[in-house]
Amino acid sequence: MPSFSASDGTRLSYRTAGDGDPLVCLPGGPMQDSVYLGDLGGLSRRRRLVVLDLRGTGRSAIPEDTSSYRCDRLVDDVEALREHLGLDRVDLLGHSAGANLATLYAVRHPRRVGKLALITPSTFAVGIAVTGETRRETARLRQDEPWFPAAFAALEAITNNRADDADWEAIAPFRHGRWDAAARGRHAAQGSQTNQEAAGIFAAEGAFCPETIRAALATHQNSVLLLAGEFDVNSPPRSVIEFAGLFPHASLAVQPGAGHFPWHDDADLFVETVTAFLN
């Protein structure tokens, strides 16, 4: 895998897939090995994906200063990647927690961003709190699924602040549009792909200043896509719609039948939606 040096000397890796104009992709987790993104359902057939392994994940090195795992400090790594690629501006895609990083990059370097795609985005950076009722409302769309009773009971425990580790495990089906063998396999791999220490620092105090970020987004002049999954309890459509309202030039898509990883639930529709926006 190709690599480059961050501003503090940490060696960072990335991978590329496909041909065409580059699209820099930032993984979520937070701080999960970017391998889980794959080729985003075949998006690599339309664009050259440049997929970054954030510091301390995948094949990127662990930094000497672990406080640099904080999201606002990771912005410098994205800028170093842009410079390494020799691009004046980048089209940028952030998934889940990676949408926080993509948003902060767009705020700090607005002239370096072309189009911005936020896929099932986390809303921490902009201070949008996802309520328990919103999560339960989204979850009830799955009430005919055989696993629903146990998963919904666990979700209620979580939203009422009385959850244990088993409850967090039990809600896994709500993150996937289909809770089949493939989804169970992807879920099982997630733990080993995540740098837990880094994940605990990613959103630490000082990482986000929502008022400042919101003010900057209100003046963002380029096109933005926010894509939600209809069934996504993690980033429910209601919250993504609110996020979209912070941009003056935002397009919103809610992918039917999709969870938190929409390229797995309907790859063709996902690729068509994102490609239409990027073009």
Short mmCIF file of C-alpha atoms in Angstrom, two decimals:
data_model
loop_
_atom_site.label_atom_id
_atom_site.label_comp_id
_atom_site.label_asym_id
_atom_site.label_seq_id
_atom_site.Cartn_x
_atom_site.Cartn_y
_atom_site.Cartn_z
CA MET A 1 0.00 0.00 0.00
CA PRO A 2 1.27 3.52 -0.74
CA SER A 3 2.06 5.75 2.22
CA PHE A 4 3.08 9.29 3.14
CA SER A 5 4.26 11.22 6.18
CA ALA A 6 1.89 13.25 8.31
CA SER A 7 3.03 16.62 9.58
CA ASP A 8 4.25 15.02 12.84
CA GLY A 9 6.15 12.31 10.98
CA THR A 10 3.63 9.51 11.52
CA ARG A 11 3.58 7.21 8.49
CA LEU A 12 0.07 6.90 7.07
CA SER A 13 -1.15 4.37 4.52
CA TYR A 14 -3.89 4.48 1.95
CA ARG A 15 -5.15 2.25 -0.81
CA THR A 16 -6.57 3.01 -4.20
CA ALA A 17 -9.18 1.22 -6.26
CA GLY A 18 -10.56 1.96 -9.70
CA ASP A 19 -9.91 4.63 -12.29
CA GLY A 20 -11.14 8.11 -13.00
CA ASP A 21 -11.17 11.25 -10.91
CA PRO A 22 -10.03 10.65 -7.33
CA LEU A 23 -12.46 10.48 -4.43
CA VAL A 24 -10.83 10.60 -1.00
CA CYS A 25 -12.71 8.32 1.42
CA LEU A 26 -12.59 8.58 5.22
CA PRO A 27 -13.70 5.57 7.30
CA GLY A 28 -15.83 5.61 10.43
CA GLY A 29 -15.89 3.39 13.47
CA PRO A 30 -14.61 5.65 14.84
CA MET A 31 -11.03 4.64 14.13
CA GLN A 32 -11.82 1.46 12.21
CA ASP A 33 -9.56 -0.12 9.61
CA SER A 34 -10.76 1.18 6.26
CA VAL A 35 -10.91 -2.38 4.89
CA TYR A 36 -14.59 -2.49 5.87
CA LEU A 37 -15.39 0.07 3.16
CA GLY A 38 -14.26 -2.33 0.44
CA ASP A 39 -14.87 -0.63 -2.91
CA LEU A 40 -18.12 0.92 -1.63
CA GLY A 41 -20.37 -1.42 -3.56
CA GLY A 42 -18.58 -0.90 -6.85
CA LEU A 43 -18.16 2.86 -6.67
CA SER A 44 -14.60 2.19 -7.82
CA ARG A 45 -16.02 1.50 -11.28
CA ARG A 46 -16.97 5.18 -11.47
CA ARG A 47 -14.22 6.94 -9.52
CA ARG A 48 -10.69 6.23 -8.32
CA LEU A 49 -11.17 5.67 -4.61
CA VAL A 50 -8.35 6.88 -2.36
CA VAL A 51 -9.14 5.25 0.98
CA LEU A 52 -7.18 6.47 4.00
CA ASP A 53 -6.23 4.33 6.97
CA LEU A 54 -6.43 6.83 9.83
CA ARG A 55 -3.42 6.92 12.14
CA GLY A 56 -3.26 3.88 14.40
CA THR A 57 -5.59 1.84 12.17
CA GLY A 58 -5.07 -0.59 9.31
CA ARG A 59 -1.52 -0.25 8.00
CA SER A 60 -0.98 3.28 9.28
CA ALA A 61 1.50 3.73 12.12
CA ILE A 62 0.63 4.37 15.74
CA PRO A 63 1.63 7.96 16.57
CA GLU A 64 3.95 8.86 19.43
CA ASP A 65 1.37 11.36 20.65
CA THR A 66 -1.88 9.43 21.03
CA SER A 67 -3.82 12.63 21.72
CA SER A 68 -3.50 13.14 17.95
CA TYR A 69 -6.31 10.60 17.56
CA ARG A 70 -8.72 13.44 18.35
CA CYS A 71 -10.91 14.21 15.36
CA ASP A 72 -9.92 17.86 14.96
CA ARG A 73 -6.26 16.88 14.90
CA LEU A 74 -6.87 14.25 12.23
CA VAL A 75 -7.77 17.09 9.84
CA ASP A 76 -4.05 17.69 9.35
CA ASP A 77 -3.66 14.11 8.11
CA VAL A 78 -6.32 14.62 5.45
CA GLU A 79 -4.59 17.81 4.33
CA ALA A 80 -1.25 15.98 4.20
CA LEU A 81 -2.87 13.33 1.99
CA ARG A 82 -4.22 16.00 -0.37
CA GLU A 83 -0.76 17.54 -0.66
CA HIS A 84 0.81 14.10 -1.19
CA LEU A 85 -1.65 13.41 -4.03
CA GLY A 86 -0.82 16.76 -5.61
CA LEU A 87 -4.45 17.81 -5.82
CA ASP A 88 -5.58 21.41 -5.65
CA ARG A 89 -9.02 20.30 -4.45
CA VAL A 90 -10.47 16.96 -3.39
CA ASP A 91 -13.88 15.41 -3.64
CA LEU A 92 -14.38 13.93 -0.20
CA LEU A 93 -16.54 11.08 1.16
CA GLY A 94 -16.91 10.41 4.86
CA HIS A 95 -18.81 7.48 6.33
CA SER A 96 -20.37 7.47 9.80
CA ALA A 97 -17.84 8.92 12.29
CA GLY A 98 -15.66 9.75 9.29
CA ALA A 99 -18.31 12.30 8.30
CA ASN A 100 -17.27 14.31 11.37
CA LEU A 101 -13.72 14.40 10.06
CA ALA A 102 -14.84 15.26 6.53
CA THR A 103 -16.97 18.09 7.93
CA LEU A 104 -14.11 19.51 10.00
CA TYR A 105 -11.83 19.36 6.97
CA ALA A 106 -14.39 21.28 4.90
CA VAL A 107 -14.64 23.90 7.65
CA ARG A 108 -10.89 24.37 8.00
CA HIS A 109 -10.02 24.06 4.29
CA PRO A 110 -13.14 25.15 2.36
CA ARG A 111 -11.18 26.06 -0.76
CA ARG A 112 -9.64 22.58 -0.88
CA VAL A 113 -12.96 20.73 -1.06
CA GLY A 114 -14.86 20.08 -4.25
CA LYS A 115 -17.91 17.95 -3.58
CA LEU A 116 -18.61 16.52 -0.13
CA ALA A 117 -20.53 13.26 0.38
CA LEU A 118 -21.54 12.35 3.94
CA ILE A 119 -22.78 8.76 4.12
CA THR A 120 -24.98 7.75 7.09
CA PRO A 121 -23.18 10.51 8.97
CA SER A 122 -22.54 10.87 12.66
CA THR A 123 -23.75 14.28 13.86
CA PHE A 124 -21.45 14.85 16.87
CA ALA A 125 -19.47 17.59 15.13
CA VAL A 126 -22.55 19.76 14.60
CA GLY A 127 -24.15 19.09 17.96
CA ILE A 128 -27.23 17.25 16.73
CA ALA A 129 -28.27 14.84 19.47
CA VAL A 130 -30.10 11.72 18.33
CA THR A 131 -32.90 11.14 20.83
CA GLY A 132 -33.91 7.77 22.14
CA GLU A 133 -37.37 8.24 20.70
CA THR A 134 -35.94 8.90 17.24
CA ARG A 135 -33.91 5.70 17.45
CA ARG A 136 -36.92 3.70 18.67
CA GLU A 137 -39.14 5.18 15.96
CA THR A 138 -36.64 4.07 13.30
CA ALA A 139 -36.23 0.66 14.92
CA ARG A 140 -39.98 -0.02 14.85
CA LEU A 141 -39.80 -0.16 11.05
CA ARG A 142 -38.24 -3.61 11.56
CA GLN A 143 -40.89 -4.96 13.92
CA ASP A 144 -41.76 -7.88 11.62
CA GLU A 145 -38.21 -9.24 11.73
CA PRO A 146 -37.76 -12.41 13.85
CA TRP A 147 -34.92 -10.88 15.85
CA PHE A 148 -36.83 -7.66 16.60
CA PRO A 149 -38.20 -8.34 20.12
CA ALA A 150 -34.82 -9.04 21.69
CA ALA A 151 -33.08 -6.27 19.76
CA PHE A 152 -35.75 -3.70 20.60
CA ALA A 153 -35.67 -4.59 24.29
CA ALA A 154 -31.91 -4.03 24.22
CA LEU A 155 -32.37 -0.70 22.42
CA GLU A 156 -34.82 0.42 25.09
CA ALA A 157 -32.29 -0.48 27.78
CA ILE A 158 -29.64 1.58 25.97
CA THR A 159 -31.83 4.62 25.40
CA ASN A 160 -32.90 4.50 29.06
CA ASN A 161 -29.26 4.33 30.28
CA ARG A 162 -29.51 0.89 31.84
CA ALA A 163 -27.65 -1.17 29.25
CA ASP A 164 -24.93 -3.76 29.67
CA ASP A 165 -22.51 -5.19 27.11
CA ALA A 166 -25.05 -7.80 26.01
CA ASP A 167 -27.52 -5.08 25.09
CA TRP A 168 -25.00 -3.32 22.86
CA GLU A 169 -24.36 -6.62 21.10
CA ALA A 170 -28.07 -7.38 20.75
CA ILE A 171 -28.83 -4.22 18.74
CA ALA A 172 -26.40 -5.15 15.97
CA PRO A 173 -29.20 -6.14 13.54
CA PHE A 174 -30.46 -2.57 13.54
CA ARG A 175 -27.24 -1.42 11.84
CA HIS A 176 -27.83 -3.58 8.76
CA GLY A 177 -30.57 -3.52 6.17
CA ARG A 178 -30.52 -7.33 6.13
CA TRP A 179 -29.40 -9.32 9.15
CA ASP A 180 -28.08 -12.25 7.14
CA ALA A 181 -24.92 -14.33 7.31
CA ALA A 182 -22.89 -11.71 5.45
CA ALA A 183 -23.98 -8.96 7.84
CA ARG A 184 -23.23 -11.13 10.86
CA GLY A 185 -19.76 -11.79 9.49
CA ARG A 186 -19.08 -8.10 8.96
CA HIS A 187 -20.29 -7.34 12.47
CA ALA A 188 -18.07 -10.04 13.97
CA ALA A 189 -15.01 -8.54 12.26
CA GLN A 190 -15.63 -5.00 13.44
CA GLY A 191 -14.11 -5.37 16.91
CA SER A 192 -10.76 -6.61 15.66
CA GLN A 193 -10.66 -3.85 13.03
CA THR A 194 -11.05 -0.99 15.54
CA ASN A 195 -8.36 0.74 17.57
CA GLN A 196 -10.28 1.01 20.83
CA GLU A 197 -7.84 3.43 22.47
CA ALA A 198 -8.07 5.74 19.47
CA ALA A 199 -11.85 5.43 19.37
CA GLY A 200 -12.01 6.63 22.96
CA ILE A 201 -10.01 9.76 22.09
CA PHE A 202 -11.64 10.58 18.74
CA ALA A 203 -14.45 12.69 20.22
CA ALA A 204 -12.63 13.79 23.40
CA GLU A 205 -13.22 17.20 24.92
CA GLY A 206 -12.19 19.94 22.51
CA ALA A 207 -12.64 17.87 19.36
CA PHE A 208 -15.75 19.75 18.26
CA CYS A 209 -17.14 23.25 18.65
CA PRO A 210 -20.64 22.87 17.18
CA GLU A 211 -21.53 26.56 17.14
CA THR A 212 -18.39 27.46 15.20
CA ILE A 213 -18.83 24.52 12.83
CA ARG A 214 -22.48 25.36 12.16
CA ALA A 215 -21.58 28.97 11.38
CA ALA A 216 -18.94 27.84 8.89
CA LEU A 217 -21.26 25.34 7.21
CA ALA A 218 -23.83 28.06 6.68
CA THR A 219 -21.38 29.71 4.28
CA HIS A 220 -20.21 26.52 2.56
CA GLN A 221 -20.64 27.19 -1.15
CA ASN A 222 -20.01 23.77 -2.69
CA SER A 223 -22.41 20.89 -3.19
CA VAL A 224 -22.99 18.42 -0.39
CA LEU A 225 -24.76 15.05 -0.37
CA LEU A 226 -26.10 13.56 2.84
CA LEU A 227 -27.24 9.96 2.43
CA ALA A 228 -29.23 8.18 5.13
CA GLY A 229 -30.40 4.61 5.39
CA GLU A 230 -34.13 4.15 5.96
CA PHE A 231 -33.53 1.59 8.72
CA ASP A 232 -30.40 3.09 10.25
CA VAL A 233 -30.82 3.42 14.02
CA ASN A 234 -27.25 4.70 14.35
CA SER A 235 -27.78 7.72 12.06
CA PRO A 236 -31.56 7.94 11.67
CA PRO A 237 -32.98 9.80 8.68
CA ARG A 238 -34.59 12.41 10.94
CA SER A 239 -31.18 13.44 12.27
CA VAL A 240 -29.54 13.38 8.84
CA ILE A 241 -32.30 15.62 7.50
CA GLU A 242 -31.54 18.10 10.29
CA PHE A 243 -27.83 17.92 9.42
CA ALA A 244 -28.60 18.63 5.76
CA GLY A 245 -30.41 21.80 6.78
CA LEU A 246 -27.14 23.30 8.02
CA PHE A 247 -25.76 23.57 4.46
CA PRO A 248 -26.96 26.10 1.87
CA HIS A 249 -26.46 23.66 -1.03
CA ALA A 250 -27.26 20.18 0.29
CA SER A 251 -28.88 17.23 -1.44
CA LEU A 252 -30.54 14.62 0.75
CA ALA A 253 -31.11 10.97 -0.13
CA VAL A 254 -32.75 8.34 2.06
CA GLN A 255 -31.96 4.90 0.66
CA PRO A 256 -34.93 2.53 1.06
CA GLY A 257 -34.28 -0.64 3.02
CA ALA A 258 -30.75 0.40 3.97
CA GLY A 259 -29.00 0.38 7.31
CA HIS A 260 -25.75 2.00 8.34
CA PHE A 261 -23.80 0.46 5.44
CA PRO A 262 -26.00 1.21 2.42
CA TRP A 263 -23.55 -0.07 -0.19
CA HIS A 264 -24.18 -3.57 1.16
CA ASP A 265 -27.96 -3.29 1.09
CA ASP A 266 -28.41 -2.10 -2.50
CA ALA A 267 -25.04 -1.54 -4.13
CA ASP A 268 -26.46 -0.46 -7.48
CA LEU A 269 -28.72 2.19 -5.96
CA PHE A 270 -25.96 3.43 -3.67
CA VAL A 271 -23.46 3.78 -6.52
CA GLU A 272 -26.06 5.41 -8.76
CA THR A 273 -26.96 7.98 -6.07
CA VAL A 274 -23.39 8.89 -5.18
CA THR A 275 -22.22 8.97 -8.80
CA ALA A 276 -25.08 11.21 -9.87
CA PHE A 277 -24.13 13.65 -7.14
CA LEU A 278 -20.40 13.59 -7.90
CA ASN A 279 -20.99 14.14 -11.60
#
